[in-house]
Each structure stands twice: as structure tokens, then as C-alpha cells.
PDB file of C-alpha atoms in Angstrom:
ATOM      1  CA  MET A 278      12.282  21.844   2.810  1.00 49.00           C
ATOM      2  CA  THR A 279      10.895  22.007  -0.732  1.00 51.00           C
ATOM      3  CA  ALA A 280      10.440  19.160  -3.179  1.00 53.00           C
ATOM      4  CA  GLN A 281      13.400  20.501  -5.196  1.00 54.00           C
ATOM      5  CA  LYS A 282      15.677  19.869  -2.233  1.00 70.00           C
ATOM      6  CA  ILE A 283      14.863  16.175  -1.902  1.00 85.00           C
ATOM      7  CA  THR A 284      18.279  14.694  -2.549  1.00 88.00           C
ATOM      8  CA  ARG A 285      19.280  11.036  -2.582  1.00 89.00           C
ATOM      9  CA  GLU A 286      21.199  11.684   0.649  1.00 93.00           C
ATOM     10  CA  ARG A 287      18.103  13.080   2.365  1.00 93.00           C
ATOM     11  CA  LEU A 288      16.048  10.082   1.249  1.00 94.00           C
ATOM     12  CA  ALA A 289      18.744   7.611   2.322  1.00 94.00           C
ATOM     13  CA  ALA A 290      18.704   9.086   5.835  1.00 96.00           C
ATOM     14  CA  ALA A 291      14.905   8.793   6.183  1.00 97.00           C
ATOM     15  CA  ARG A 292      13.261   5.704   7.708  1.00 98.00           C
ATOM     16  CA  VAL A 293       9.704   4.441   7.323  1.00 98.00           C
ATOM     17  CA  LEU A 294       8.095   1.681   9.388  1.00 98.00           C
ATOM     18  CA  VAL A 295       5.441  -0.212   7.392  1.00 98.00           C
ATOM     19  CA  VAL A 296       2.890  -2.285   9.321  1.00 96.00           C
ATOM     20  CA  GLY A 297       0.192  -4.461   7.781  1.00 93.00           C
ATOM     21  CA  ASP A 298      -0.921  -7.488   5.835  1.00 90.00           C
ATOM     22  CA  ALA A 299       1.938  -8.859   3.714  1.00 94.00           C
ATOM     23  CA  MET A 300       1.318 -11.226   0.842  1.00 94.00           C
ATOM     24  CA  LEU A 301       3.076 -13.048  -1.964  1.00 97.00           C
ATOM     25  CA  ASP A 302       2.013 -12.271  -5.543  1.00 95.00           C
ATOM     26  CA  ARG A 303       2.534 -15.183  -7.921  1.00 96.00           C
ATOM     27  CA  TYR A 304       2.237 -14.791 -11.685  1.00 95.00           C
ATOM     28  CA  TRP A 305       1.911 -17.604 -14.202  1.00 97.00           C
ATOM     29  CA  PHE A 306       2.433 -16.367 -17.758  1.00 96.00           C
ATOM     30  CA  GLY A 307       1.534 -18.480 -20.747  1.00 96.00           C
ATOM     31  CA  ALA A 308       0.222 -18.864 -24.250  1.00 94.00           C
ATOM     32  CA  VAL A 309      -3.495 -19.205 -24.974  1.00 94.00           C
ATOM     33  CA  GLU A 310      -4.079 -21.149 -28.176  1.00 90.00           C
ATOM     34  CA  ARG A 311      -7.314 -23.032 -27.591  1.00 94.00           C
ATOM     35  CA  ILE A 312     -10.478 -23.380 -25.533  1.00 95.00           C
ATOM     36  CA  SER A 313     -10.755 -26.347 -23.169  1.00 95.00           C
ATOM     37  CA  PRO A 314     -12.954 -29.244 -24.357  1.00 96.00           C
ATOM     38  CA  GLU A 315     -14.047 -29.701 -20.699  1.00 96.00           C
ATOM     39  CA  ALA A 316     -15.528 -26.217 -20.161  1.00 95.00           C
ATOM     40  CA  PRO A 317     -15.758 -22.888 -22.060  1.00 95.00           C
ATOM     41  CA  VAL A 318     -12.462 -21.610 -20.635  1.00 93.00           C
ATOM     42  CA  PRO A 319      -9.097 -20.834 -22.245  1.00 93.00           C
ATOM     43  CA  VAL A 320      -6.261 -23.333 -21.845  1.00 95.00           C
ATOM     44  CA  VAL A 321      -3.074 -21.569 -20.722  1.00 95.00           C
ATOM     45  CA  ARG A 322       0.214 -23.309 -21.410  1.00 96.00           C
ATOM     46  CA  VAL A 323       2.394 -21.804 -18.674  1.00 96.00           C
ATOM     47  CA  ASN A 324       5.900 -20.921 -19.849  1.00 96.00           C
ATOM     48  CA  ARG A 325       7.065 -18.525 -17.149  1.00 96.00           C
ATOM     49  CA  GLU A 326       6.498 -18.032 -13.419  1.00 96.00           C
ATOM     50  CA  GLU A 327       7.257 -14.945 -11.362  1.00 95.00           C
ATOM     51  CA  GLU A 328       6.971 -14.073  -7.680  1.00 96.00           C
ATOM     52  CA  ARG A 329       6.654 -10.554  -6.330  1.00 94.00           C
ATOM     53  CA  LEU A 330       6.023  -8.887  -2.994  1.00 95.00           C
ATOM     54  CA  GLY A 331       2.368  -8.014  -2.407  1.00 94.00           C
ATOM     55  CA  GLY A 332       0.251  -6.117   0.116  1.00 93.00           C
ATOM     56  CA  ALA A 333       2.193  -4.333   2.855  1.00 95.00           C
ATOM     57  CA  ALA A 334       5.396  -6.004   1.578  1.00 96.00           C
ATOM     58  CA  ASN A 335       4.937  -4.223  -1.765  1.00 94.00           C
ATOM     59  CA  VAL A 336       4.364  -0.923   0.051  1.00 95.00           C
ATOM     60  CA  ALA A 337       7.640  -1.413   1.958  1.00 97.00           C
ATOM     61  CA  LEU A 338       9.391  -2.254  -1.322  1.00 96.00           C
ATOM     62  CA  ASN A 339       8.017   0.966  -2.871  1.00 94.00           C
ATOM     63  CA  VAL A 340       9.507   2.944   0.029  1.00 96.00           C
ATOM     64  CA  LYS A 341      12.850   1.165  -0.371  1.00 96.00           C
ATOM     65  CA  THR A 342      13.007   1.594  -4.155  1.00 94.00           C
ATOM     66  CA  LEU A 343      12.690   5.373  -3.734  1.00 94.00           C
ATOM     67  CA  GLY A 344      15.913   5.223  -1.708  1.00 94.00           C
ATOM     68  CA  VAL A 345      14.393   5.414   1.805  1.00 96.00           C
ATOM     69  CA  GLN A 346      15.141   2.834   4.516  1.00 97.00           C
ATOM     70  CA  ALA A 347      12.108   0.593   5.045  1.00 97.00           C
ATOM     71  CA  THR A 348      11.214  -1.811   7.832  1.00 98.00           C
ATOM     72  CA  LEU A 349       8.227  -4.157   7.488  1.00 98.00           C
ATOM     73  CA  LEU A 350       6.445  -5.363  10.618  1.00 96.00           C
ATOM     74  CA  THR A 351       4.007  -8.173   9.872  1.00 94.00           C
ATOM     75  CA  VAL A 352       2.933 -11.710  10.763  1.00 92.00           C
ATOM     76  CA  VAL A 353       3.169 -14.608   8.322  1.00 93.00           C
ATOM     77  CA  GLY A 354       2.586 -18.349   8.544  1.00 93.00           C
ATOM     78  CA  GLU A 355       5.174 -21.086   8.917  1.00 94.00           C
ATOM     79  CA  ASP A 356       4.918 -22.243   5.315  1.00 95.00           C
ATOM     80  CA  GLU A 357       6.645 -22.168   1.935  1.00 97.00           C
ATOM     81  CA  PRO A 358       5.158 -18.787   0.852  1.00 97.00           C
ATOM     82  CA  ALA A 359       6.421 -17.232   4.130  1.00 97.00           C
ATOM     83  CA  ARG A 360       9.948 -18.455   3.400  1.00 97.00           C
ATOM     84  CA  LYS A 361       9.709 -17.128  -0.168  1.00 97.00           C
ATOM     85  CA  LEU A 362       8.400 -13.777   1.096  1.00 97.00           C
ATOM     86  CA  GLN A 363      11.251 -13.477   3.590  1.00 96.00           C
ATOM     87  CA  GLN A 364      13.774 -14.357   0.893  1.00 97.00           C
ATOM     88  CA  LEU A 365      12.371 -11.707  -1.496  1.00 97.00           C
ATOM     89  CA  LEU A 366      12.387  -9.050   1.252  1.00 97.00           C
ATOM     90  CA  GLU A 367      16.013  -9.829   2.085  1.00 96.00           C
ATOM     91  CA  THR A 368      17.018  -9.715  -1.599  1.00 96.00           C
ATOM     92  CA  LYS A 369      15.310  -6.316  -2.010  1.00 95.00           C
ATOM     93  CA  GLY A 370      16.951  -4.888   1.117  1.00 95.00           C
ATOM     94  CA  VAL A 371      13.756  -4.392   3.157  1.00 97.00           C
ATOM     95  CA  LYS A 372      14.403  -4.885   6.889  1.00 97.00           C
ATOM     96  CA  THR A 373      11.840  -7.111   8.590  1.00 97.00           C
ATOM     97  CA  LEU A 374      10.250  -7.649  11.979  1.00 96.00           C
ATOM     98  CA  LEU A 375       8.425 -10.869  11.139  1.00 94.00           C
ATOM     99  CA  GLY A 376       6.149 -12.747  13.482  1.00 92.00           C
ATOM    100  CA  HIS A 377       5.366 -16.376  12.598  1.00 92.00           C
ATOM    101  CA  ASP A 378       1.974 -17.918  13.374  1.00 90.00           C
ATOM    102  CA  PRO A 379       1.547 -21.655  12.678  1.00 90.00           C
ATOM    103  CA  GLN A 380      -2.238 -21.212  12.399  1.00 88.00           C
ATOM    104  CA  LEU A 381      -1.886 -18.644   9.628  1.00 90.00           C
ATOM    105  CA  TYR A 382      -1.615 -19.296   5.902  1.00 92.00           C
ATOM    106  CA  THR A 383       0.680 -16.705   4.359  1.00 94.00           C
ATOM    107  CA  ILE A 384      -1.554 -14.922   1.845  1.00 95.00           C
ATOM    108  CA  VAL A 385      -0.823 -15.815  -1.786  1.00 97.00           C
ATOM    109  CA  LYS A 386      -2.517 -14.216  -4.792  1.00 96.00           C
ATOM    110  CA  LEU A 387      -1.943 -16.265  -7.927  1.00 97.00           C
ATOM    111  CA  ARG A 388      -2.643 -14.491 -11.215  1.00 96.00           C
ATOM    112  CA  VAL A 389      -2.753 -16.411 -14.490  1.00 97.00           C
ATOM    113  CA  ILE A 390      -1.805 -14.189 -17.429  1.00 95.00           C
ATOM    114  CA  GLY A 391      -2.429 -15.070 -21.081  1.00 93.00           C
ATOM    115  CA  ARG A 392      -1.885 -12.693 -24.017  1.00 86.00           C
ATOM    116  CA  SER A 393      -0.877  -9.933 -21.568  1.00 84.00           C
ATOM    117  CA  GLN A 394      -4.281 -10.141 -19.849  1.00 89.00           C
ATOM    118  CA  GLN A 395      -5.197 -11.438 -16.417  1.00 91.00           C
ATOM    119  CA  LEU A 396      -7.467 -14.446 -16.976  1.00 94.00           C
ATOM    120  CA  ILE A 397      -8.080 -15.441 -13.364  1.00 95.00           C
ATOM    121  CA  ARG A 398      -6.858 -14.697  -9.859  1.00 96.00           C
ATOM    122  CA  VAL A 399      -6.741 -17.434  -7.224  1.00 97.00           C
ATOM    123  CA  ASP A 400      -6.374 -16.392  -3.547  1.00 96.00           C
ATOM    124  CA  PHE A 401      -4.953 -18.653  -0.837  1.00 95.00           C
ATOM    125  CA  GLU A 402      -5.645 -17.383   2.694  1.00 92.00           C
ATOM    126  CA  ASN A 403      -7.462 -18.160   5.928  1.00 88.00           C
ATOM    127  CA  THR A 404      -9.044 -16.031   8.635  1.00 78.00           C
ATOM    128  CA  PRO A 405      -7.313 -16.689  11.962  1.00 73.00           C
ATOM    129  CA  ASP A 406      -9.459 -17.055  15.089  1.00 69.00           C
ATOM    130  CA  HIS A 407      -7.145 -14.762  17.082  1.00 68.00           C
ATOM    131  CA  GLU A 408      -5.399 -11.394  16.736  1.00 70.00           C
ATOM    132  CA  VAL A 409      -2.217 -12.125  14.815  1.00 69.00           C
ATOM    133  CA  LEU A 410      -0.342  -8.864  15.519  1.00 72.00           C
ATOM    134  CA  ALA A 411      -1.098  -8.766  19.257  1.00 74.00           C
ATOM    135  CA  ASP A 412       2.289 -10.248  20.166  1.00 80.00           C
ATOM    136  CA  MET A 413       4.086  -7.684  18.006  1.00 88.00           C
ATOM    137  CA  LEU A 414       3.073  -4.564  19.979  1.00 91.00           C
ATOM    138  CA  GLY A 415       6.343  -4.665  21.921  1.00 92.00           C
ATOM    139  CA  ASP A 416       8.363  -4.865  18.681  1.00 94.00           C
ATOM    140  CA  PHE A 417       6.348  -1.977  17.282  1.00 95.00           C
ATOM    141  CA  GLU A 418       6.996   0.211  20.323  1.00 95.00           C
ATOM    142  CA  LYS A 419      10.712  -0.619  20.247  1.00 96.00           C
ATOM    143  CA  ALA A 420      10.998   0.195  16.528  1.00 97.00           C
ATOM    144  CA  LEU A 421       9.225   3.584  16.756  1.00 97.00           C
ATOM    145  CA  PRO A 422      12.180   5.772  17.892  1.00 97.00           C
ATOM    146  CA  GLU A 423      14.315   4.531  14.970  1.00 97.00           C
ATOM    147  CA  HIS A 424      11.794   5.626  12.293  1.00 98.00           C
ATOM    148  CA  ASP A 425      10.642   8.997  10.932  1.00 98.00           C
ATOM    149  CA  ALA A 426       7.162   7.957   9.758  1.00 98.00           C
ATOM    150  CA  VAL A 427       4.758   5.047  10.265  1.00 98.00           C
ATOM    151  CA  LEU A 428       2.646   3.643   7.439  1.00 98.00           C
ATOM    152  CA  PHE A 429      -0.234   1.239   8.078  1.00 96.00           C
ATOM    153  CA  SER A 430      -1.201  -0.811   5.039  1.00 93.00           C
ATOM    154  CA  ASP A 431      -4.586  -2.331   5.853  1.00 89.00           C
ATOM    155  CA  TYR A 432      -5.838  -4.967   3.446  1.00 84.00           C
ATOM    156  CA  GLY A 433      -8.698  -6.038   5.712  1.00 78.00           C
ATOM    157  CA  LYS A 434      -7.093  -9.424   6.407  1.00 76.00           C
ATOM    158  CA  GLY A 435      -7.276  -9.132  10.197  1.00 70.00           C
ATOM    159  CA  GLY A 436      -3.664  -8.110  10.762  1.00 69.00           C
ATOM    160  CA  LEU A 437      -4.420  -4.630  12.076  1.00 76.00           C
ATOM    161  CA  GLU A 438      -6.970  -5.160  14.822  1.00 75.00           C
ATOM    162  CA  HIS A 439      -4.636  -3.350  17.245  1.00 79.00           C
ATOM    163  CA  ILE A 440      -4.254  -0.285  15.034  1.00 89.00           C
ATOM    164  CA  PRO A 441      -5.868   2.235  17.486  1.00 92.00           C
ATOM    165  CA  ARG A 442      -3.211   1.455  20.113  1.00 92.00           C
ATOM    166  CA  MET A 443      -0.432   1.579  17.521  1.00 94.00           C
ATOM    167  CA  ILE A 444      -1.626   4.950  16.164  1.00 96.00           C
ATOM    168  CA  GLU A 445      -1.736   6.291  19.727  1.00 96.00           C
ATOM    169  CA  LEU A 446       1.838   5.103  20.432  1.00 96.00           C
ATOM    170  CA  ALA A 447       3.164   6.519  17.150  1.00 97.00           C
ATOM    171  CA  ARG A 448       1.533   9.929  17.655  1.00 96.00           C
ATOM    172  CA  LYS A 449       2.814  10.057  21.251  1.00 96.00           C
ATOM    173  CA  ALA A 450       6.290   9.448  19.824  1.00 96.00           C
ATOM    174  CA  GLY A 451       5.734  12.417  17.471  1.00 96.00           C
ATOM    175  CA  LYS A 452       5.699  10.362  14.261  1.00 97.00           C
ATOM    176  CA  PRO A 453       3.473  11.127  11.244  1.00 97.00           C
ATOM    177  CA  VAL A 454       1.025   8.241  10.747  1.00 98.00           C
ATOM    178  CA  LEU A 455      -0.287   7.328   7.291  1.00 98.00           C
ATOM    179  CA  VAL A 456      -3.071   4.781   6.775  1.00 97.00           C
ATOM    180  CA  ASP A 457      -4.246   3.034   3.612  1.00 94.00           C
ATOM    181  CA  PRO A 458      -7.738   2.144   4.904  1.00 93.00           C
ATOM    182  CA  LYS A 459     -10.151  -0.734   4.289  1.00 91.00           C
ATOM    183  CA  GLY A 460     -13.756  -1.518   5.189  1.00 89.00           C
ATOM    184  CA  SER A 461     -16.665   0.704   6.162  1.00 89.00           C
ATOM    185  CA  ASP A 462     -15.600   1.566   9.732  1.00 90.00           C
ATOM    186  CA  TYR A 463     -12.851   4.180   9.828  1.00 95.00           C
ATOM    187  CA  ASN A 464     -13.216   4.884  13.570  1.00 95.00           C
ATOM    188  CA  ARG A 465     -10.182   2.705  14.299  1.00 93.00           C
ATOM    189  CA  TYR A 466      -8.002   5.085  12.258  1.00 96.00           C
ATOM    190  CA  ALA A 467      -8.890   8.043  14.510  1.00 97.00           C
ATOM    191  CA  GLY A 468      -5.936  10.265  15.339  1.00 97.00           C
ATOM    192  CA  ALA A 469      -3.867   9.356  12.249  1.00 97.00           C
ATOM    193  CA  THR A 470      -2.057  12.112  10.375  1.00 97.00           C
ATOM    194  CA  VAL A 471      -3.604  11.120   7.038  1.00 98.00           C
ATOM    195  CA  ILE A 472      -5.687   8.361   5.470  1.00 97.00           C
ATOM    196  CA  THR A 473      -5.585   7.687   1.709  1.00 96.00           C
ATOM    197  CA  PRO A 474      -8.801   5.994   0.499  1.00 95.00           C
ATOM    198  CA  ASN A 475      -9.656   5.643  -3.195  1.00 92.00           C
ATOM    199  CA  ARG A 476     -13.073   6.703  -4.523  1.00 92.00           C
ATOM    200  CA  ALA A 477     -14.808   3.363  -3.951  1.00 93.00           C
ATOM    201  CA  GLU A 478     -13.365   3.033  -0.425  1.00 94.00           C
ATOM    202  CA  LEU A 479     -14.402   6.550   0.604  1.00 96.00           C
ATOM    203  CA  ALA A 480     -17.902   6.163  -0.879  1.00 96.00           C
ATOM    204  CA  GLN A 481     -18.351   3.084   1.344  1.00 95.00           C
ATOM    205  CA  VAL A 482     -17.913   5.343   4.369  1.00 95.00           C
ATOM    206  CA  ILE A 483     -19.430   8.731   3.416  1.00 96.00           C
ATOM    207  CA  GLY A 484     -21.846   7.508   0.726  1.00 94.00           C
ATOM    208  CA  PRO A 485     -21.667   8.331  -2.995  1.00 94.00           C
ATOM    209  CA  TRP A 486     -21.423  12.046  -3.849  1.00 95.00           C
ATOM    210  CA  SER A 487     -22.872  13.834  -6.861  1.00 94.00           C
ATOM    211  CA  THR A 488     -21.029  17.166  -6.663  1.00 94.00           C
ATOM    212  CA  GLU A 489     -17.569  18.388  -5.655  1.00 93.00           C
ATOM    213  CA  SER A 490     -19.042  20.552  -2.883  1.00 94.00           C
ATOM    214  CA  GLN A 491     -20.885  17.537  -1.450  1.00 96.00           C
ATOM    215  CA  LEU A 492     -17.641  15.540  -1.510  1.00 96.00           C
ATOM    216  CA  GLN A 493     -15.728  18.346   0.177  1.00 96.00           C
ATOM    217  CA  GLU A 494     -18.367  18.771   2.887  1.00 96.00           C
ATOM    218  CA  ARG A 495     -18.519  15.051   3.716  1.00 96.00           C
ATOM    219  CA  ALA A 496     -14.754  14.488   3.512  1.00 97.00           C
ATOM    220  CA  GLN A 497     -14.127  17.402   5.903  1.00 97.00           C
ATOM    221  CA  ALA A 498     -16.829  16.130   8.281  1.00 97.00           C
ATOM    222  CA  LEU A 499     -15.163  12.693   8.346  1.00 97.00           C
ATOM    223  CA  ARG A 500     -11.710  14.249   8.828  1.00 98.00           C
ATOM    224  CA  GLN A 501     -12.930  16.283  11.826  1.00 97.00           C
ATOM    225  CA  LYS A 502     -14.861  13.378  13.326  1.00 97.00           C
ATOM    226  CA  LEU A 503     -11.733  11.161  13.222  1.00 97.00           C
ATOM    227  CA  SER A 504      -9.334  13.964  14.321  1.00 97.00           C
ATOM    228  CA  LEU A 505      -7.204  13.501  11.201  1.00 97.00           C
ATOM    229  CA  ASN A 506      -4.813  16.224  10.026  1.00 97.00           C
ATOM    230  CA  SER A 507      -5.654  15.371   6.418  1.00 97.00           C
ATOM    231  CA  LEU A 508      -7.569  13.059   4.143  1.00 98.00           C
ATOM    232  CA  VAL A 509      -6.097  12.293   0.703  1.00 97.00           C
ATOM    233  CA  LEU A 510      -8.534  10.915  -1.857  1.00 96.00           C
ATOM    234  CA  THR A 511      -6.908   9.062  -4.762  1.00 91.00           C
ATOM    235  CA  ARG A 512      -9.150   9.580  -7.795  1.00 86.00           C
ATOM    236  CA  SER A 513      -7.617   7.371 -10.499  1.00 78.00           C
ATOM    237  CA  GLU A 514      -7.764   9.256 -13.835  1.00 75.00           C
ATOM    238  CA  GLU A 515      -8.916  12.409 -11.972  1.00 81.00           C
ATOM    239  CA  GLY A 516      -5.743  12.695  -9.892  1.00 86.00           C
ATOM    240  CA  MET A 517      -5.857  13.365  -6.135  1.00 92.00           C
ATOM    241  CA  SER A 518      -7.539  15.652  -3.607  1.00 95.00           C
ATOM    242  CA  LEU A 519      -6.186  16.581  -0.189  1.00 96.00           C
ATOM    243  CA  PHE A 520      -8.629  17.814   2.459  1.00 97.00           C
ATOM    244  CA  ASP A 521      -7.190  19.534   5.540  1.00 97.00           C
ATOM    245  CA  ALA A 522      -7.924  22.440   7.905  1.00 96.00           C
ATOM    246  CA  SER A 523      -7.065  24.922   5.113  1.00 96.00           C
ATOM    247  CA  GLY A 524      -9.567  23.420   2.660  1.00 95.00           C
ATOM    248  CA  GLU A 525      -8.859  21.350  -0.461  1.00 95.00           C
ATOM    249  CA  ALA A 526      -5.709  20.992  -2.569  1.00 94.00           C
ATOM    250  CA  ARG A 527      -6.203  19.301  -5.943  1.00 93.00           C
ATOM    251  CA  GLU A 528      -3.690  17.555  -8.185  1.00 91.00           C
ATOM    252  CA  HIS A 529      -4.794  16.477 -11.652  1.00 88.00           C
ATOM    253  CA  ALA A 530      -3.694  13.108 -13.056  1.00 78.00           C
ATOM    254  CA  LYS A 531      -0.279  12.952 -14.686  1.00 67.00           C
ATOM    255  CA  ALA A 532      -0.579   9.474 -16.254  1.00 54.00           C
ATOM    256  CA  LEU A 533       0.568   9.373 -19.855  1.00 55.00           C
ATOM    257  CA  GLU A 534      -0.999   5.952 -20.417  1.00 59.00           C
ATOM    258  CA  VAL A 535      -2.984   3.747 -18.043  1.00 53.00           C
ATOM    259  CA  PHE A 536      -1.757   0.172 -18.435  1.00 50.00           C
ATOM    260  CA  ASP A 537      -2.490  -1.425 -15.046  1.00 50.00           C
ATOM    261  CA  VAL A 538      -3.844   0.200 -11.855  1.00 52.00           C
ATOM    262  CA  THR A 539      -2.701  -2.730  -9.633  1.00 55.00           C
ATOM    263  CA  GLY A 540      -0.694  -1.407  -6.691  1.00 57.00           C
ATOM    264  CA  ALA A 541      -0.864   2.275  -7.733  1.00 76.00           C
ATOM    265  CA  GLY A 542      -2.338   3.109  -4.307  1.00 82.00           C
ATOM    266  CA  ASP A 543       0.683   1.393  -2.705  1.00 90.00           C
ATOM    267  CA  THR A 544       3.032   3.607  -4.714  1.00 90.00           C
ATOM    268  CA  VAL A 545       1.122   6.776  -3.769  1.00 92.00           C
ATOM    269  CA  ILE A 546       1.082   6.161  -0.002  1.00 95.00           C
ATOM    270  CA  ALA A 547       4.704   4.910  -0.012  1.00 96.00           C
ATOM    271  CA  THR A 548       5.766   8.145  -1.746  1.00 95.00           C
ATOM    272  CA  LEU A 549       3.772  10.276   0.714  1.00 97.00           C
ATOM    273  CA  ALA A 550       5.382   8.430   3.652  1.00 97.00           C
ATOM    274  CA  ALA A 551       8.872   8.840   2.161  1.00 97.00           C
ATOM    275  CA  MET A 552       8.354  12.589   1.682  1.00 96.00           C
ATOM    276  CA  LEU A 553       6.918  13.071   5.193  1.00 97.00           C
ATOM    277  CA  ALA A 554       9.880  11.108   6.599  1.00 97.00           C
ATOM    278  CA  CYS A 555      12.117  13.633   4.786  1.00 96.00           C
ATOM    279  CA  GLY A 556      10.360  16.532   6.522  1.00 95.00           C
ATOM    280  CA  LEU A 557       7.979  17.714   3.786  1.00 96.00           C
ATOM    281  CA  SER A 558       4.422  18.754   4.630  1.00 95.00           C
ATOM    282  CA  LEU A 559       1.544  16.815   3.110  1.00 96.00           C
ATOM    283  CA  ARG A 560       0.748  19.678   0.738  1.00 96.00           C
ATOM    284  CA  GLU A 561       4.362  19.669  -0.488  1.00 95.00           C
ATOM    285  CA  ALA A 562       4.334  15.879  -0.814  1.00 95.00           C
ATOM    286  CA  LEU A 563       1.030  15.709  -2.731  1.00 95.00           C
ATOM    287  CA  PRO A 564       2.278  16.660  -6.250  1.00 93.00           C
ATOM    288  CA  ILE A 565       5.206  14.228  -5.895  1.00 93.00           C
ATOM    289  CA  ALA A 566       2.888  11.368  -4.858  1.00 92.00           C
ATOM    290  CA  ASN A 567       0.527  12.256  -7.703  1.00 90.00           C
ATOM    291  CA  ARG A 568       3.386  12.052 -10.200  1.00 89.00           C
ATOM    292  CA  ALA A 569       4.409   8.677  -8.684  1.00 88.00           C
ATOM    293  CA  GLY A 570       0.865   7.313  -9.130  1.00 84.00           C
ATOM    294  CA  GLY A 571       0.839   8.492 -12.742  1.00 81.00           C
ATOM    295  CA  ILE A 572       4.051   6.614 -13.496  1.00 83.00           C
ATOM    296  CA  ALA A 573       2.904   3.458 -11.626  1.00 75.00           C
ATOM    297  CA  VAL A 574      -0.284   2.974 -13.692  1.00 71.00           C
ATOM    298  CA  GLY A 575       1.848   2.854 -16.845  1.00 67.00           C
ATOM    299  CA  LYS A 576       3.568  -0.316 -15.588  1.00 67.00           C
ATOM    300  CA  PHE A 577       2.394  -3.928 -15.317  1.00 62.00           C
ATOM    301  CA  GLY A 578       1.407  -5.392 -11.937  1.00 60.00           C
ATOM    302  CA  ASN A 579       2.610  -4.056  -8.586  1.00 60.00           C
ATOM    303  CA  ALA A 580       5.096  -1.483  -9.865  1.00 68.00           C
ATOM    304  CA  THR A 581       7.848   0.384  -8.012  1.00 77.00           C
ATOM    305  CA  LEU A 582       9.602   3.649  -8.918  1.00 82.00           C
ATOM    306  CA  THR A 583      13.183   4.747  -8.674  1.00 82.00           C
ATOM    307  CA  TYR A 584      14.536   8.131  -7.618  1.00 82.00           C
ATOM    308  CA  GLU A 585      15.449   8.865 -11.278  1.00 83.00           C
ATOM    309  CA  GLU A 586      11.911   8.191 -12.545  1.00 82.00           C
ATOM    310  CA  LEU A 587      10.387  10.449  -9.928  1.00 82.00           C
ATOM    311  CA  PHE A 588      12.794  13.370  -9.770  1.00 83.00           C
ATOM    312  CA  GLU A 589      14.861  13.513 -12.946  1.00 73.00           C
TER     313      GLU A 589
END
């Protein structure tokens, strides 16, 4: 199937299971008219508040907005942000397999915006002393047959400690597995179909590179070591590179204007997962995901794309 043949009907029939660290993004917008007499900081008079899905929840929303069925499997706390998150997911039509852990604070990222600029971000979270997704393995296994692709959205918050077992189960079930990785140890992603690090994330693992040939050599070595089909490097204003057994495929950036890079990686991997769920190969999906990333950076905050924006 070619990209031209991706119809709304084909997308609507595809199903992606998203697993990872979900969070609630809160925005406080206001006017900045003076500096505080207490400290050299701006005083923001808040006049509007907004709540959006963040982390793996935003990835699932990106999948859904493209017209694909999305299910989010995650663990949240038993608190007000968890209830808000659940409410937002229901409103947006994202199916959920939610575990609740009383010891967990549902992650909240509060951004204070003045004069269209982010002034500060305040994070509310805790590190649990136990594996939060351990009890969800059964739900994961049960959900696998009903989905066409599995996407792991790792934000390094401890939710994906069991990822090697989950990757193994998904590959055994014949599902493509996509991982948005975090941290400096990628061994736990071994066996995935594709991982999608950005430049800073990949440099943490293979070291900084000075030439394209050095990058290609190290990326291919990592891909072979981890038994990955492909590695997709998102390169911001330089576009994207895909490394697989056939070599490298390069897509140059399509952004008309870069307004905000927040969540662009979410949009890229969600688009890749949607296209793989529709039966495209990674090389066919790459230009579509690159276009999606280019549109996302022209929007404010965690942006999502519609079918029209991407294909028409």
C-alpha cells in the first residue's frame, strides 16, 4: 500500500496500543505588566487556564486525531489530576486501560505563559518505590490481538520497567513495535521494530558525532546490537534519518515556521505508528511522519494533526 492510498476508512480500521508514562499538561496564561518587588521576577496576572493531555496520553491523542483507533495503557494515581486526565481522554475518544496506584502522584507539568512565552515550568511527580506497570502485564497481553501496532512512549518516569517482556510479547504476536526512548541504556528496547530518538537522546548513547559517516556507522552498530529493524533519528530543523539493513533514508525538514518544538516527537512517532498499523513499511511512512513533524512545530504546545492537514 502506498501513501497515496491511505484513506480515512483505512485509518479508521487501524488500531494502535500506546503504553507509557501519561501526564497532565496545565497552562496558566496571563499578562505581564511589572516586576515583583519581592524578587527580580515577572508578576503574571493569570487570566486563562487550560489543561491538555501530556506524555503518552498526548501520543495516544495524536494517533486518535489522525483518525486511527487508539488505546492508552498506563498507571496513574488516585488523585484529582488522574480524574482530569481520564475525563480528557474520554472526551477525546481515546480508549483507556488505566491502572490506579495510591502511592503514585499523577504527573502534572504546569507551564506559566506570559506574552506568548513560557516563563516557568513546575513539575509535580514522585518516584514510586515499586514497578507501577507490573500488574498491567495481563491487560497488555489481552489487548495485543485487538491492535495492529504497539507504541511505547518512555518518558523515563519508571512506568516502563517491564518493557523487555512487553516487546517480546508484542513481537511474538507479530505486531510492529515502536519506541520513543529515554536514558542512556537502550538495551531494554532490544528486539523492537524501530526506536525514534532525537539528536540529544542518541548522542547520549552513541556519543556525539562530527560527520555523517560517523553517525551512520554508529547508528547502524547500535541497530544491529539491539536487533532493531530500523532506527529513526529525528533531527529537528534537519529533518529525519532512517537507518535500516538497506542503509540510510533521509527526509529533509518541511517546517514552514518553527514556533514551538514541544511534543513534535510525539506527533512523529504517533504518525509512524498509524502508518505501520495501516500496513505501510517504515520507508513509506517516513516522509509522512516528517511532514507531520513539520506541521507540529508550527503550532503552540503539544499539537495534534488532522487527516486534512496531513494528506490534503
